[in-house]
JSON list of C-alpha atoms in Angstrom, two decimals:
[
{"chain": "A", "resi": 25, "resn": "MET", "atom": "CA", "xyz": [-73.60, 51.79, -29.68]},
{"chain": "A", "resi": 26, "resn": "TYR", "atom": "CA", "xyz": [-70.39, 51.51, -27.64]},
{"chain": "A", "resi": 27, "resn": "LYS", "atom": "CA", "xyz": [-70.29, 52.44, -23.98]},
{"chain": "A", "resi": 28, "resn": "ASN", "atom": "CA", "xyz": [-67.30, 53.76, -22.06]},
{"chain": "A", "resi": 29, "resn": "GLY", "atom": "CA", "xyz": [-64.66, 51.30, -20.78]},
{"chain": "A", "resi": 30, "resn": "PHE", "atom": "CA", "xyz": [-63.56, 47.84, -21.90]},
{"chain": "A", "resi": 31, "resn": "THR", "atom": "CA", "xyz": [-67.08, 46.71, -22.53]},
{"chain": "A", "resi": 32, "resn": "SER", "atom": "CA", "xyz": [-67.38, 49.31, -25.26]},
{"chain": "A", "resi": 33, "resn": "LEU", "atom": "CA", "xyz": [-64.58, 47.69, -27.33]},
{"chain": "A", "resi": 34, "resn": "PRO", "atom": "CA", "xyz": [-65.41, 45.26, -30.12]},
{"chain": "A", "resi": 35, "resn": "ILE", "atom": "CA", "xyz": [-64.97, 41.56, -29.33]},
{"chain": "A", "resi": 36, "resn": "PRO", "atom": "CA", "xyz": [-61.89, 41.00, -31.58]},
{"chain": "A", "resi": 37, "resn": "THR", "atom": "CA", "xyz": [-60.09, 43.86, -29.84]},
{"chain": "A", "resi": 38, "resn": "LEU", "atom": "CA", "xyz": [-60.97, 42.46, -26.41]},
{"chain": "A", "resi": 39, "resn": "ALA", "atom": "CA", "xyz": [-59.72, 39.04, -27.48]},
{"chain": "A", "resi": 40, "resn": "LEU", "atom": "CA", "xyz": [-56.45, 40.56, -28.67]},
{"chain": "A", "resi": 41, "resn": "LEU", "atom": "CA", "xyz": [-55.96, 42.44, -25.39]},
{"chain": "A", "resi": 42, "resn": "PHE", "atom": "CA", "xyz": [-56.75, 39.35, -23.35]},
{"chain": "A", "resi": 43, "resn": "SER", "atom": "CA", "xyz": [-54.35, 37.22, -25.42]},
{"chain": "A", "resi": 44, "resn": "SER", "atom": "CA", "xyz": [-51.59, 39.80, -25.00]},
{"chain": "A", "resi": 45, "resn": "LEU", "atom": "CA", "xyz": [-52.06, 39.82, -21.25]},
{"chain": "A", "resi": 46, "resn": "LEU", "atom": "CA", "xyz": [-51.96, 36.02, -21.08]},
{"chain": "A", "resi": 47, "resn": "LEU", "atom": "CA", "xyz": [-48.79, 35.87, -23.15]},
{"chain": "A", "resi": 48, "resn": "SER", "atom": "CA", "xyz": [-47.01, 38.44, -20.99]},
{"chain": "A", "resi": 49, "resn": "PHE", "atom": "CA", "xyz": [-47.99, 36.61, -17.79]},
{"chain": "A", "resi": 50, "resn": "SER", "atom": "CA", "xyz": [-46.91, 33.26, -19.18]},
{"chain": "A", "resi": 51, "resn": "ALA", "atom": "CA", "xyz": [-43.54, 34.72, -20.29]},
{"chain": "A", "resi": 52, "resn": "VAL", "atom": "CA", "xyz": [-42.90, 35.99, -16.75]},
{"chain": "A", "resi": 53, "resn": "SER", "atom": "CA", "xyz": [-44.06, 32.67, -15.33]},
{"chain": "A", "resi": 54, "resn": "GLN", "atom": "CA", "xyz": [-41.79, 30.73, -17.73]},
{"chain": "A", "resi": 55, "resn": "SER", "atom": "CA", "xyz": [-38.81, 32.86, -16.71]},
{"chain": "A", "resi": 56, "resn": "ASP", "atom": "CA", "xyz": [-39.50, 32.23, -13.02]},
{"chain": "A", "resi": 57, "resn": "GLU", "atom": "CA", "xyz": [-39.91, 28.52, -13.72]},
{"chain": "A", "resi": 58, "resn": "ASP", "atom": "CA", "xyz": [-36.58, 28.41, -15.60]},
{"chain": "A", "resi": 59, "resn": "ASP", "atom": "CA", "xyz": [-34.85, 30.14, -12.69]},
{"chain": "A", "resi": 60, "resn": "GLU", "atom": "CA", "xyz": [-36.39, 27.67, -10.25]},
{"chain": "A", "resi": 61, "resn": "LEU", "atom": "CA", "xyz": [-35.31, 24.69, -12.38]},
{"chain": "A", "resi": 62, "resn": "ALA", "atom": "CA", "xyz": [-31.75, 26.06, -12.60]},
{"chain": "A", "resi": 63, "resn": "ARG", "atom": "CA", "xyz": [-31.64, 26.52, -8.83]},
{"chain": "A", "resi": 64, "resn": "MET", "atom": "CA", "xyz": [-32.94, 22.99, -8.21]},
{"chain": "A", "resi": 65, "resn": "GLN", "atom": "CA", "xyz": [-30.40, 21.53, -10.67]},
{"chain": "A", "resi": 66, "resn": "ALA", "atom": "CA", "xyz": [-27.55, 23.38, -8.95]},
{"chain": "A", "resi": 67, "resn": "GLN", "atom": "CA", "xyz": [-28.73, 22.05, -5.57]},
{"chain": "A", "resi": 68, "resn": "LEU", "atom": "CA", "xyz": [-28.91, 18.49, -6.92]},
{"chain": "A", "resi": 69, "resn": "ASN", "atom": "CA", "xyz": [-25.43, 18.80, -8.44]},
{"chain": "A", "resi": 70, "resn": "ALA", "atom": "CA", "xyz": [-24.05, 20.00, -5.10]},
{"chain": "A", "resi": 71, "resn": "GLU", "atom": "CA", "xyz": [-25.64, 17.05, -3.27]},
{"chain": "A", "resi": 72, "resn": "VAL", "atom": "CA", "xyz": [-24.22, 14.53, -5.75]},
{"chain": "A", "resi": 73, "resn": "MET", "atom": "CA", "xyz": [-20.75, 16.04, -5.65]},
{"chain": "A", "resi": 74, "resn": "SER", "atom": "CA", "xyz": [-20.72, 16.10, -1.84]},
{"chain": "A", "resi": 75, "resn": "LYS", "atom": "CA", "xyz": [-20.92, 12.29, -1.68]},
{"chain": "A", "resi": 76, "resn": "PRO", "atom": "CA", "xyz": [-17.73, 10.27, -2.07]},
{"chain": "A", "resi": 77, "resn": "PHE", "atom": "CA", "xyz": [-17.08, 8.70, -5.43]},
{"chain": "A", "resi": 78, "resn": "LEU", "atom": "CA", "xyz": [-16.04, 5.07, -5.02]},
{"chain": "A", "resi": 79, "resn": "ALA", "atom": "CA", "xyz": [-14.20, 3.98, -8.13]},
{"chain": "A", "resi": 80, "resn": "GLU", "atom": "CA", "xyz": [-13.56, 0.30, -8.73]},
{"chain": "A", "resi": 81, "resn": "LYS", "atom": "CA", "xyz": [-9.75, 0.58, -8.70]},
{"chain": "A", "resi": 82, "resn": "PRO", "atom": "CA", "xyz": [-9.28, -2.76, -10.49]},
{"chain": "A", "resi": 83, "resn": "GLU", "atom": "CA", "xyz": [-5.48, -2.79, -10.15]},
{"chain": "A", "resi": 84, "resn": "GLU", "atom": "CA", "xyz": [-5.72, -2.35, -6.39]},
{"chain": "A", "resi": 85, "resn": "VAL", "atom": "CA", "xyz": [-8.39, -5.04, -6.07]},
{"chain": "A", "resi": 86, "resn": "ASP", "atom": "CA", "xyz": [-6.42, -7.48, -8.23]},
{"chain": "A", "resi": 87, "resn": "ALA", "atom": "CA", "xyz": [-3.26, -6.84, -6.19]},
{"chain": "A", "resi": 88, "resn": "TYR", "atom": "CA", "xyz": [-5.23, -7.49, -2.97]},
{"chain": "A", "resi": 89, "resn": "ILE", "atom": "CA", "xyz": [-6.71, -10.72, -4.34]},
{"chain": "A", "resi": 90, "resn": "LYS", "atom": "CA", "xyz": [-3.30, -11.92, -5.53]},
{"chain": "A", "resi": 91, "resn": "SER", "atom": "CA", "xyz": [-1.66, -11.18, -2.18]},
{"chain": "A", "resi": 92, "resn": "MET", "atom": "CA", "xyz": [-4.43, -12.95, -0.24]},
{"chain": "A", "resi": 93, "resn": "LEU", "atom": "CA", "xyz": [-4.30, -15.98, -2.55]},
{"chain": "A", "resi": 94, "resn": "ASP", "atom": "CA", "xyz": [-0.50, -16.12, -2.15]},
{"chain": "A", "resi": 95, "resn": "LYS", "atom": "CA", "xyz": [-0.91, -16.06, 1.64]},
{"chain": "A", "resi": 96, "resn": "GLY", "atom": "CA", "xyz": [-3.58, -18.77, 1.45]},
{"chain": "A", "resi": 97, "resn": "VAL", "atom": "CA", "xyz": [-6.12, -16.72, 3.40]},
{"chain": "A", "resi": 98, "resn": "LYS", "atom": "CA", "xyz": [-9.74, -17.86, 3.07]},
{"chain": "A", "resi": 99, "resn": "PRO", "atom": "CA", "xyz": [-12.22, -15.04, 2.55]},
{"chain": "A", "resi": 100, "resn": "LYS", "atom": "CA", "xyz": [-14.66, -14.41, 5.37]},
{"chain": "A", "resi": 101, "resn": "GLU", "atom": "CA", "xyz": [-18.41, -14.76, 4.97]},
{"chain": "A", "resi": 102, "resn": "TYR", "atom": "CA", "xyz": [-20.22, -11.47, 4.45]},
{"chain": "A", "resi": 103, "resn": "GLN", "atom": "CA", "xyz": [-20.70, -9.54, 7.68]},
{"chain": "A", "resi": 104, "resn": "GLY", "atom": "CA", "xyz": [-22.31, -6.31, 6.44]},
{"chain": "A", "resi": 105, "resn": "THR", "atom": "CA", "xyz": [-25.92, -5.25, 5.99]},
{"chain": "A", "resi": 106, "resn": "ASN", "atom": "CA", "xyz": [-25.88, -4.11, 2.36]},
{"chain": "A", "resi": 107, "resn": "TRP", "atom": "CA", "xyz": [-25.98, -7.47, 0.55]},
{"chain": "A", "resi": 108, "resn": "ARG", "atom": "CA", "xyz": [-29.28, -8.41, -1.13]},
{"chain": "A", "resi": 109, "resn": "PRO", "atom": "CA", "xyz": [-30.27, -11.51, -3.12]},
{"chain": "A", "resi": 110, "resn": "GLY", "atom": "CA", "xyz": [-29.44, -10.98, -6.77]},
{"chain": "A", "resi": 111, "resn": "TYR", "atom": "CA", "xyz": [-26.62, -8.54, -6.07]},
{"chain": "A", "resi": 112, "resn": "THR", "atom": "CA", "xyz": [-23.17, -8.73, -7.57]},
{"chain": "A", "resi": 113, "resn": "CYS", "atom": "CA", "xyz": [-20.02, -7.25, -6.09]},
{"chain": "A", "resi": 114, "resn": "ARG", "atom": "CA", "xyz": [-20.54, -4.12, -8.17]},
{"chain": "A", "resi": 115, "resn": "ASP", "atom": "CA", "xyz": [-23.76, -3.41, -6.26]},
{"chain": "A", "resi": 116, "resn": "LEU", "atom": "CA", "xyz": [-21.75, -3.18, -3.03]},
{"chain": "A", "resi": 117, "resn": "LEU", "atom": "CA", "xyz": [-19.53, -0.49, -4.52]},
{"chain": "A", "resi": 118, "resn": "ARG", "atom": "CA", "xyz": [-22.19, 2.15, -3.89]},
{"chain": "A", "resi": 119, "resn": "TYR", "atom": "CA", "xyz": [-22.03, 1.43, -0.15]},
{"chain": "A", "resi": 120, "resn": "ASN", "atom": "CA", "xyz": [-18.42, 0.65, 0.68]},
{"chain": "A", "resi": 121, "resn": "TRP", "atom": "CA", "xyz": [-15.27, 0.05, -1.35]},
{"chain": "A", "resi": 122, "resn": "ARG", "atom": "CA", "xyz": [-13.88, -2.46, 1.19]},
{"chain": "A", "resi": 123, "resn": "GLU", "atom": "CA", "xyz": [-17.04, -4.58, 0.96]},
{"chain": "A", "resi": 124, "resn": "TYR", "atom": "CA", "xyz": [-16.71, -4.48, -2.82]},
{"chain": "A", "resi": 125, "resn": "ARG", "atom": "CA", "xyz": [-13.07, -5.60, -2.64]},
{"chain": "A", "resi": 126, "resn": "ASN", "atom": "CA", "xyz": [-13.85, -8.41, -0.20]},
{"chain": "A", "resi": 127, "resn": "CYS", "atom": "CA", "xyz": [-16.76, -9.56, -2.35]},
{"chain": "A", "resi": 128, "resn": "ARG", "atom": "CA", "xyz": [-14.50, -9.73, -5.39]},
{"chain": "A", "resi": 129, "resn": "TYR", "atom": "CA", "xyz": [-12.03, -11.84, -3.41]},
{"chain": "A", "resi": 130, "resn": "TYR", "atom": "CA", "xyz": [-14.81, -14.11, -2.14]},
{"chain": "A", "resi": 131, "resn": "HIS", "atom": "CA", "xyz": [-16.16, -14.53, -5.67]},
{"chain": "A", "resi": 132, "resn": "ARG", "atom": "CA", "xyz": [-12.71, -15.29, -7.05]},
{"chain": "A", "resi": 133, "resn": "TYR", "atom": "CA", "xyz": [-11.99, -17.81, -4.29]},
{"chain": "A", "resi": 134, "resn": "TYR", "atom": "CA", "xyz": [-15.34, -19.68, -4.21]},
{"chain": "A", "resi": 135, "resn": "GLY", "atom": "CA", "xyz": [-16.66, -18.90, -7.70]},
{"chain": "A", "resi": 136, "resn": "ARG", "atom": "CA", "xyz": [-19.98, -17.66, -6.32]},
{"chain": "A", "resi": 137, "resn": "TYR", "atom": "CA", "xyz": [-21.42, -14.70, -4.49]},
{"chain": "A", "resi": 138, "resn": "TYR", "atom": "CA", "xyz": [-22.37, -14.60, -0.82]}
]
């Protein structure tokens, strides 16, 4: 009835062997995938941390605005390339802290954005 080799095994036994093989391959594959995801996350973290963090520094900005208002200096029109319609000063913070500070002064002086 049964011949030699895998073909001689009953179907339930073959199914069990096949399932076991699939599970072992998927476990190895999952482990490799987890390692790859961890490596990619570490690389992304390193890229993010390598860029400068531009905090708002509200005390410094307020001191600058107060000193410029006391001197009576009018803020200049925007000269940079980062301003887009619909932006607020906070949007400039991702590009340059000085542009952010100047935008805050402009907004305080004129009551509007660029």
